[in-house]
């Protein structure tokens, strides 16, 4: 899966002087070949898993965007033993805002290379923040988003179609939308994290991967202790009587839909992985993943 910030060189002379680290943010799934080949209308298909681990349905997303305010890398306390490292811990490596397209893996404005001190990093802190409309795209000075953009006034926006079962009714390609306007700080430094090593004399390609399948995994007891099920959603109808799914925090939203949204929010943090792209193939392999439980994979 190609990254918009990926470099094919291992030498730091491919980067601006003093910089040694490139960050990519990607949307991935657990299934192979889920991203469409169409450049004009790219899509990504995600599986929706019920609380009993059965496949409830599939959502084909035409839009999947998140708004990121800032990103920070962290060393473990045991690695911090000089003033330079202490100062770096206070710094925000990437000051946004950024809009990340999890289908095309593009980021606006582009993430510029940064300089990191050599050592082991076991945490990444990422802050989601809704787009208010007064933010600027540093690449060209234009507005980051306007009222015409789907991410406007949101921090997460998913749109597409859903095929599957809701309340024992089978639906085919009905409109499907998920919206969040939350401001949320996500810390990717859970137990079992081995982190990644940053070298001073080579390009360090770091990848943060959001597994969109896992966002909709309702079988995870840790993130869904109340055993909410996606199939219990309330399907709404438009003025013409056509069904659609809208998951959004509003006063009119049903209790079940609000609970589903809460589970997705918890899943988001738990399902995100990061690591160093050691083989420079543009994707995060299991052995490159921060999670030590994946070390037996590819």
Coordinates of C-alpha atoms in Angstrom, one line a residue:
X1 CA 0.0 0.0 0.0
X2 CA 1.7 3.1 -1.2
X3 CA 2.3 6.0 1.1
X4 CA 2.3 9.6 0.0
X5 CA 5.3 10.4 2.1
X6 CA 7.3 7.3 1.3
X7 CA 10.9 7.6 0.1
X8 CA 12.7 4.8 -1.8
X9 CA 16.1 5.7 -0.5
X10 CA 17.9 4.6 2.7
X11 CA 20.2 7.6 2.7
X12 CA 19.4 10.7 4.6
X13 CA 20.7 12.8 1.7
X14 CA 17.3 12.1 0.1
X15 CA 15.8 14.4 2.9
X16 CA 16.3 18.0 3.8
X17 CA 19.5 18.4 5.8
X18 CA 19.2 17.3 9.4
X19 CA 15.9 15.4 8.9
X20 CA 15.9 11.6 9.2
X21 CA 12.2 10.6 9.7
X22 CA 9.2 10.4 7.4
X23 CA 5.7 9.6 8.7
X24 CA 2.9 8.0 6.7
X25 CA -0.7 7.5 7.9
X26 CA -2.8 4.7 6.2
X27 CA -6.2 3.1 6.2
X28 CA -5.9 -0.7 6.1
X29 CA -8.2 -3.7 6.5
X30 CA -7.7 -7.3 7.5
X31 CA -8.6 -8.5 4.1
X32 CA -6.4 -8.5 1.0
X33 CA -7.3 -6.4 -2.1
X34 CA -10.0 -4.2 -0.5
X35 CA -9.0 -0.9 -2.1
X36 CA -10.3 -0.3 -5.5
X37 CA -8.0 0.3 -8.5
X38 CA -10.1 3.2 -9.7
X39 CA -8.2 6.5 -9.4
X40 CA -11.4 8.5 -10.3
X41 CA -13.5 6.9 -7.5
X42 CA -11.4 4.9 -5.0
X43 CA -13.2 2.9 -2.4
X44 CA -12.3 0.6 0.5
X45 CA -14.5 -2.3 1.7
X46 CA -14.7 -3.1 5.4
X47 CA -16.2 -6.1 7.2
X48 CA -18.6 -5.5 10.1
X49 CA -18.4 -8.1 12.9
X50 CA -21.2 -8.7 15.4
X51 CA -20.8 -9.3 19.1
X52 CA -20.9 -13.1 18.5
X53 CA -18.0 -12.8 16.0
X54 CA -20.2 -13.5 13.0
X55 CA -20.1 -11.3 9.8
X56 CA -23.0 -9.0 9.9
X57 CA -22.3 -7.1 6.7
X58 CA -20.0 -5.1 4.6
X59 CA -19.6 -1.4 4.1
X60 CA -18.0 0.0 0.9
X61 CA -16.6 3.4 1.8
X62 CA -16.2 6.2 -0.8
X63 CA -15.0 8.6 1.9
X64 CA -13.0 7.9 5.0
X65 CA -11.3 11.0 6.5
X66 CA -9.9 12.0 9.8
X67 CA -8.7 15.5 11.0
X68 CA -5.5 15.4 12.9
X69 CA -4.3 18.4 15.0
X70 CA -0.9 17.2 16.1
X71 CA 1.3 14.1 16.3
X72 CA 4.1 13.5 18.8
X73 CA 6.7 10.7 19.1
X74 CA 7.7 9.5 22.6
X75 CA 10.6 7.6 24.0
X76 CA 10.3 5.4 27.1
X77 CA 11.5 7.0 30.4
X78 CA 14.4 4.5 30.4
X79 CA 15.7 6.0 27.2
X80 CA 15.7 9.6 28.3
X81 CA 19.0 10.4 29.9
X82 CA 20.2 13.7 28.5
X83 CA 18.9 17.3 28.0
X84 CA 18.3 16.9 24.3
X85 CA 16.1 13.9 24.7
X86 CA 14.2 15.7 27.5
X87 CA 13.6 18.7 25.3
X88 CA 12.5 16.5 22.4
X89 CA 9.8 14.9 24.6
X90 CA 8.2 18.3 25.0
X91 CA 8.1 19.0 21.3
X92 CA 5.2 18.3 18.9
X93 CA 6.9 16.8 15.8
X94 CA 3.9 17.5 13.5
X95 CA 1.7 20.5 14.2
X96 CA -1.4 20.4 12.1
X97 CA -4.1 20.6 11.3
X98 CA -4.0 17.8 8.7
X99 CA -6.8 16.0 6.8
X100 CA -6.0 12.4 6.3
X101 CA -7.7 10.4 3.5
X102 CA -7.7 6.8 4.7
X103 CA -8.7 5.4 1.3
X104 CA -6.0 7.1 -0.8
X105 CA -3.5 7.5 2.1
X106 CA -3.0 11.1 1.2
X107 CA -2.5 13.9 3.7
X108 CA -3.3 17.6 3.4
X109 CA -1.1 19.5 3.9
X110 CA 1.8 17.0 3.3
X111 CA 3.7 15.7 6.4
X112 CA 7.2 17.1 6.1
X113 CA 10.2 15.1 7.2
X114 CA 11.4 15.7 10.7
X115 CA 14.6 15.2 12.7
X116 CA 14.4 12.7 15.6
X117 CA 17.2 11.8 18.0
X118 CA 18.4 8.2 17.6
X119 CA 17.0 5.6 20.0
X120 CA 13.9 3.5 20.6
X121 CA 10.4 5.1 20.5
X122 CA 7.5 3.2 22.1
X123 CA 4.7 5.8 21.9
X124 CA 3.0 8.0 19.4
X125 CA 0.5 10.6 20.5
X126 CA -2.1 11.7 17.9
X127 CA -4.8 14.3 18.6
X128 CA -8.0 14.3 16.6
X129 CA -9.7 17.7 16.3
X130 CA -12.7 18.7 14.3
X131 CA -12.2 21.1 11.3
X132 CA -13.8 24.4 12.2
X133 CA -13.3 26.1 8.8
X134 CA -10.7 28.7 9.7
X135 CA -7.7 26.3 9.3
X136 CA -5.2 26.9 6.4
X137 CA -3.6 24.4 4.1
X138 CA 0.1 25.2 4.5
X139 CA 0.9 23.7 1.1
X140 CA -0.8 26.5 -0.9
X141 CA -2.4 28.9 1.6
X142 CA -6.0 27.8 0.8
X143 CA -8.6 26.8 3.3
X144 CA -8.1 23.3 4.7
X145 CA -11.8 22.6 4.3
X146 CA -14.9 24.6 3.4
X147 CA -18.6 24.0 4.0
X148 CA -18.7 21.9 0.8
X149 CA -16.2 19.4 2.2
X150 CA -17.4 16.3 4.1
X151 CA -14.9 16.7 6.9
X152 CA -16.0 20.3 7.7
X153 CA -17.1 20.5 11.3
X154 CA -16.0 16.9 11.9
X155 CA -12.9 15.0 13.1
X156 CA -14.0 11.7 11.5
X157 CA -16.2 11.2 8.5
X158 CA -17.1 7.9 6.8
X159 CA -19.5 7.6 3.9
X160 CA -20.5 4.8 1.6
X161 CA -23.0 2.0 1.3
X162 CA -23.9 -0.9 3.5
X163 CA -25.0 -4.4 2.6
X164 CA -26.0 -6.8 5.4
X165 CA -28.5 -7.5 8.1
X166 CA -30.0 -4.9 10.6
X167 CA -32.7 -6.1 13.0
X168 CA -33.2 -9.3 11.0
X169 CA -33.8 -7.3 7.8
X170 CA -31.4 -7.7 4.8
X171 CA -30.3 -4.5 3.2
X172 CA -28.5 -4.0 -0.1
X173 CA -26.3 -1.0 -0.8
X174 CA -28.1 1.5 1.4
X175 CA -26.4 4.8 2.3
X176 CA -24.1 4.6 5.3
X177 CA -22.6 7.5 7.1
X178 CA -20.6 7.9 10.3
X179 CA -19.7 11.3 11.7
X180 CA -17.7 12.5 14.8
X181 CA -17.0 16.0 15.9
X182 CA -15.0 14.9 19.0
X183 CA -11.6 16.3 20.1
X184 CA -9.7 13.2 21.2
X185 CA -6.1 12.4 22.1
X186 CA -5.0 8.9 21.2
X187 CA -2.0 7.3 22.7
X188 CA -0.5 4.4 20.8
X189 CA 1.6 2.9 23.6
X190 CA -0.3 -0.1 24.9
X191 CA 1.1 -3.0 26.8
X192 CA 3.2 -5.4 24.6
X193 CA 4.6 -2.5 22.6
X194 CA 8.2 -3.0 21.4
X195 CA 8.2 0.3 19.5
X196 CA 10.7 1.1 16.7
X197 CA 14.3 2.2 16.5
X198 CA 15.3 5.5 14.9
X199 CA 18.7 5.6 13.2
X200 CA 20.6 8.8 12.7
X201 CA 22.3 8.0 9.4
X202 CA 19.4 6.5 7.4
X203 CA 15.8 7.4 6.5
X204 CA 13.3 6.1 9.1
X205 CA 9.9 5.5 7.4
X206 CA 7.3 5.3 10.2
X207 CA 3.8 4.2 9.5
X208 CA 0.6 4.6 11.5
X209 CA -2.1 2.2 10.2
X210 CA -5.8 2.5 11.1
X211 CA -7.4 -0.9 10.7
X212 CA -10.9 0.0 9.6
X213 CA -12.3 -3.5 9.9
X214 CA -11.4 -3.4 13.6
X215 CA -13.3 -0.1 14.1
X216 CA -16.5 -2.2 13.4
X217 CA -15.6 -5.3 15.4
X218 CA -18.2 -5.6 18.0
X219 CA -16.9 -9.0 19.3
X220 CA -14.1 -7.2 21.3
X221 CA -15.2 -7.5 25.0
X222 CA -12.6 -4.9 26.0
X223 CA -14.1 -2.2 23.9
X224 CA -17.7 -3.4 24.0
X225 CA -18.3 -4.6 27.5
X226 CA -22.0 -4.0 27.3
X227 CA -22.3 -6.3 24.2
X228 CA -23.8 -3.7 21.9
X229 CA -24.5 -5.2 18.5
X230 CA -24.2 -3.3 15.2
X231 CA -27.3 -5.3 13.9
X232 CA -29.5 -3.6 16.5
X233 CA -29.0 -0.2 14.9
X234 CA -32.0 1.9 14.0
X235 CA -32.3 2.3 10.3
X236 CA -33.8 5.6 9.2
X237 CA -35.8 6.5 6.1
X238 CA -35.7 9.6 4.0
X239 CA -38.6 11.7 2.6
X240 CA -39.1 9.1 -0.1
X241 CA -39.1 6.2 2.2
X242 CA -35.6 5.0 1.3
X243 CA -33.6 3.4 4.2
X244 CA -30.2 4.7 5.3
X245 CA -27.8 4.4 8.2
X246 CA -26.6 7.5 10.1
X247 CA -24.3 7.1 13.1
X248 CA -23.8 10.6 14.6
X249 CA -24.0 12.2 18.1
X250 CA -27.3 14.1 18.0
X251 CA -30.2 14.5 20.4
X252 CA -32.4 12.7 18.0
X253 CA -30.1 9.6 17.7
X254 CA -31.4 6.4 19.2
X255 CA -29.8 5.0 22.3
X256 CA -28.6 2.0 20.3
X257 CA -27.0 4.1 17.6
X258 CA -25.3 6.3 20.2
X259 CA -23.9 3.1 21.9
X260 CA -22.7 1.8 18.5
X261 CA -20.9 5.1 18.0
X262 CA -19.2 4.7 21.4
X263 CA -17.9 1.2 20.6
X264 CA -16.5 2.4 17.3
X265 CA -14.7 5.3 19.1
X266 CA -13.2 2.8 21.6
X267 CA -12.2 0.4 18.8
X268 CA -10.4 3.2 16.9
X269 CA -7.7 3.6 19.6
X270 CA -7.3 -0.1 20.3
X271 CA -7.0 -1.1 16.6
X272 CA -4.4 1.4 15.5
X273 CA -0.8 0.1 14.9
X274 CA 2.5 1.8 14.2
X275 CA 6.0 0.9 13.4
X276 CA 9.0 1.3 11.1
X277 CA 8.9 0.2 7.5
X278 CA 12.1 -1.8 7.6
X279 CA 11.8 -3.3 4.1
X280 CA 10.6 0.0 2.5
X281 CA 7.6 -1.7 0.8
X282 CA 5.1 1.1 1.9
X283 CA 3.1 -1.1 4.3
X284 CA 3.3 -2.2 7.9
X285 CA 4.2 -5.9 8.1
X286 CA 3.4 -7.9 11.2
X287 CA 7.1 -8.0 12.2
X288 CA 7.3 -4.3 11.8
X289 CA 4.2 -3.7 13.9
X290 CA 4.6 -2.3 17.4
X291 CA 2.6 -5.1 18.9
X292 CA 4.8 -8.0 20.1
X293 CA 1.9 -10.4 19.6
X294 CA 2.3 -10.1 15.8
X295 CA 6.0 -11.0 15.7
X296 CA 5.4 -14.4 14.3
X297 CA 3.7 -13.0 11.2
X298 CA 5.2 -11.5 8.1

